[in-house]
PDB file of C-alpha atoms in Angstrom:
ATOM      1  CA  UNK T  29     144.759 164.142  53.145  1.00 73.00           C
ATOM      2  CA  UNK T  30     145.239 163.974  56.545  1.00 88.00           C
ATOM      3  CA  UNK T  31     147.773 165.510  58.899  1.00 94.00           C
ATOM      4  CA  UNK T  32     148.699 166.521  62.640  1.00 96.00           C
ATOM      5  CA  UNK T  33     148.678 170.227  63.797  1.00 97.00           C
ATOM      6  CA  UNK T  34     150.091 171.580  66.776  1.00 98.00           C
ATOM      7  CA  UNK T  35     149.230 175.184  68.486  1.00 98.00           C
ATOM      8  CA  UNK T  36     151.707 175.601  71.400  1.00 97.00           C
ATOM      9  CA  UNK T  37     151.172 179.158  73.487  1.00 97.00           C
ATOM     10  CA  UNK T  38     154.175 180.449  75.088  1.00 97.00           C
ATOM     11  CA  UNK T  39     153.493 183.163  77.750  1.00 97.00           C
ATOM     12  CA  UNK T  40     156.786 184.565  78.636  1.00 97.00           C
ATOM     13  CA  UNK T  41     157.870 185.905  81.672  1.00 96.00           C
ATOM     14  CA  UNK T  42     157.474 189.733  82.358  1.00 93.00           C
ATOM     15  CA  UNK T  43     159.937 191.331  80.208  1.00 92.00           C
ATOM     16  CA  UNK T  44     161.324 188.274  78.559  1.00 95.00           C
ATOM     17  CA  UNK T  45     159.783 188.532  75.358  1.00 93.00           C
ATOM     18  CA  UNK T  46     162.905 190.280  73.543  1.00 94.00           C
ATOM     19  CA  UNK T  47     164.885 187.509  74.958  1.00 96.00           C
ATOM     20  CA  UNK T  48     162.478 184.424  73.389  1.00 96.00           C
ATOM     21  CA  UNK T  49     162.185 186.399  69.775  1.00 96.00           C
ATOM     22  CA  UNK T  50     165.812 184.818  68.793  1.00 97.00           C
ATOM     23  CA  UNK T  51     165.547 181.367  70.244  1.00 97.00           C
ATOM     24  CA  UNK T  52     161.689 181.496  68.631  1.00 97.00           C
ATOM     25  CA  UNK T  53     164.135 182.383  65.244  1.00 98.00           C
ATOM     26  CA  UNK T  54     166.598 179.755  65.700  1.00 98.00           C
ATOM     27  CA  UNK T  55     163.973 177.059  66.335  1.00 98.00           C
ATOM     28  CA  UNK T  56     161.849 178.167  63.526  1.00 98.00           C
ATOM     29  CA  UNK T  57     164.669 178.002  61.069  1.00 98.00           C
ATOM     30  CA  UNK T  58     165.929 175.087  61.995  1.00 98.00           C
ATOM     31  CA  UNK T  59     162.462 173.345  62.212  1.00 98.00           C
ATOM     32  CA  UNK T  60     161.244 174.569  58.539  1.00 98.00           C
ATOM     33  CA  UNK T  61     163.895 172.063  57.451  1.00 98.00           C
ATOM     34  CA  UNK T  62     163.086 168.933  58.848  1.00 98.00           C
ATOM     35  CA  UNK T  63     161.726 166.237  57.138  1.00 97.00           C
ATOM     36  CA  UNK T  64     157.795 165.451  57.519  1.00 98.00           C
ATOM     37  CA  UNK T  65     157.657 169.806  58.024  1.00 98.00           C
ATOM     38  CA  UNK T  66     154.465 171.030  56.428  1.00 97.00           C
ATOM     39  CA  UNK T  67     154.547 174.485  57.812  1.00 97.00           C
ATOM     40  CA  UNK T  68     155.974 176.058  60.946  1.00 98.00           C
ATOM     41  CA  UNK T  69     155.633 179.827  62.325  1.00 98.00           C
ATOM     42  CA  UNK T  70     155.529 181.560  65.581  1.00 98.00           C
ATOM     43  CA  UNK T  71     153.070 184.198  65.833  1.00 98.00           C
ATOM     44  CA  UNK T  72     153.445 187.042  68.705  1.00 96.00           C
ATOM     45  CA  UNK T  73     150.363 188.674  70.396  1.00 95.00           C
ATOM     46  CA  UNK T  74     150.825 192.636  70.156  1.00 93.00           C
ATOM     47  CA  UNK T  75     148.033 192.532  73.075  1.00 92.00           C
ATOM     48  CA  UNK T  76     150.261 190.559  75.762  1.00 91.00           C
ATOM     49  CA  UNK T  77     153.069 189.234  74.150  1.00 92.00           C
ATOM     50  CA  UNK T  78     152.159 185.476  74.038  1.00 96.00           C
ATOM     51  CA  UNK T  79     153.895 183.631  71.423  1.00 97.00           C
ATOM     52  CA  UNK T  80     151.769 180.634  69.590  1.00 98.00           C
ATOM     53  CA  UNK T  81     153.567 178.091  67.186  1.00 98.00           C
ATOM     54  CA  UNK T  82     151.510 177.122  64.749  1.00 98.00           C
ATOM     55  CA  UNK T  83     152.731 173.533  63.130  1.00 97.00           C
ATOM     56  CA  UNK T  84     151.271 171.142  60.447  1.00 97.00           C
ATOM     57  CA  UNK T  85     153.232 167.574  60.263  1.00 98.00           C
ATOM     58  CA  UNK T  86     152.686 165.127  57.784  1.00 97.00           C
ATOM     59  CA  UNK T  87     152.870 162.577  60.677  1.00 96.00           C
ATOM     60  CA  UNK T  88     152.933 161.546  64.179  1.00 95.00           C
ATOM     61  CA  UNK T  89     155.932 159.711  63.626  1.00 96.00           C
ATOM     62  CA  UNK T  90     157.007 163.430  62.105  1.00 97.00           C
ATOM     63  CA  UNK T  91     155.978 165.651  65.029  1.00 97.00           C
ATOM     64  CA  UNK T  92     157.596 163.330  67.407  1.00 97.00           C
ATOM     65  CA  UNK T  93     161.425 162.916  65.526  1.00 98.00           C
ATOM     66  CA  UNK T  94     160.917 167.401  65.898  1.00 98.00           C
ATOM     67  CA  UNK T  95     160.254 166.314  69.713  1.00 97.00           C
ATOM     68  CA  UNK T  96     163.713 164.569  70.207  1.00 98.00           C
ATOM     69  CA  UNK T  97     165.391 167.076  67.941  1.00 98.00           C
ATOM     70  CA  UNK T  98     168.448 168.890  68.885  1.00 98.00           C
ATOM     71  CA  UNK T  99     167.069 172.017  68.142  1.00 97.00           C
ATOM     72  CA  UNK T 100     163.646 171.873  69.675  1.00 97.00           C
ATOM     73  CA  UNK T 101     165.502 170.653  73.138  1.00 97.00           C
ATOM     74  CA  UNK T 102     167.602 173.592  73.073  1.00 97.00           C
ATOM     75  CA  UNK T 103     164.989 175.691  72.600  1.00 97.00           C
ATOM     76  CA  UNK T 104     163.082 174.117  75.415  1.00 96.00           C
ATOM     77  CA  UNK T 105     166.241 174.314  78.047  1.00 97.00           C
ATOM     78  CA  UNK T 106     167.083 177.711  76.850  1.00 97.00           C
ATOM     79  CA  UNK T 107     163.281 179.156  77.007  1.00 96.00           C
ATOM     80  CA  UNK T 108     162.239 177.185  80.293  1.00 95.00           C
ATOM     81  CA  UNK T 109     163.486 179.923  82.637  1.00 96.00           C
ATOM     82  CA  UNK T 110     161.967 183.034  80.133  1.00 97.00           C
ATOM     83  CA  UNK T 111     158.514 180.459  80.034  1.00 96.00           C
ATOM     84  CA  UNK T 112     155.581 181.936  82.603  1.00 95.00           C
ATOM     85  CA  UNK T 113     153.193 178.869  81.226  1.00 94.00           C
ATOM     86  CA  UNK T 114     153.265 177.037  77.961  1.00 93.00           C
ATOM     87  CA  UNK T 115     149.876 175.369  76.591  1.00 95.00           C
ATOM     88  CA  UNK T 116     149.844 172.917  73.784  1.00 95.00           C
ATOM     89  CA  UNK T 117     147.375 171.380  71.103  1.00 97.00           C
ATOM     90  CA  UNK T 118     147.963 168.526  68.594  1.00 96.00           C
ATOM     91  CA  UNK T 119     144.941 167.674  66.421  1.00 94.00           C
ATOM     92  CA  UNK T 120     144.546 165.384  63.552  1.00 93.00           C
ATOM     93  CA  UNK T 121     143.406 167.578  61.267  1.00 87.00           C
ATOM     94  CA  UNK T 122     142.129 167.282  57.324  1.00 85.00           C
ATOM     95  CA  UNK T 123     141.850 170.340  54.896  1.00 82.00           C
ATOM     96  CA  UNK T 124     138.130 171.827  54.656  1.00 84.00           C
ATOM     97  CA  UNK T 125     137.461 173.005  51.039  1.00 83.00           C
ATOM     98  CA  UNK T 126     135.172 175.332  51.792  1.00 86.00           C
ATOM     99  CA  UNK T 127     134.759 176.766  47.852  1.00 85.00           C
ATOM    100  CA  UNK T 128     133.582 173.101  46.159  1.00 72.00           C
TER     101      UNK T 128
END
């Protein structure tokens, strides 16, 4: 089975971070209940405070409907000013089974 994963880094401003951990909350919530949702979590860096999203969608058509959602746009307008650089990866991805 086949599906898309996203990593998106966040690197938040200097002292910004304690501002992005509830938006980061909201989104994740919110996100977790969306249909085509595999998996969603934000994972912060205790070296330098980066955030990273880490996503699995069971579609394109999926990832993009989380793109246009309410949610994800307010998270976008509300982080953009707390947002030093933001770098994102999709990948079509497939499950290794590494134990066969």
């Amino acid at each position: 089975m086949s599906f898309i994963v996203v990593m998106a880094e966040l690197i938040p401003k200097e002292g910004a971070e304690e501002k992005l951990i509830p938006l980061a909350e909201a989104l994740v919530e919110a996100t977790l209940k969306e249909e085509g949702n595999i998996g969603y979590k934000c994972l912060r860096s205790i070296t330098d405070g980066t955030f990273t999203f880490v996503e699995e969608w069971e579609s394109v058509e999926a990832l993009s409907d989380h793109l246009n959602s309410t949610h994800f746009k307010l998270f976008s307008k509300e982080s953009a000013d707390l947002a030093e650089d933001m770098e994102i990866k999709v990948l079509s991805a497939e499950e290794v089974n590494l134990y066969e």
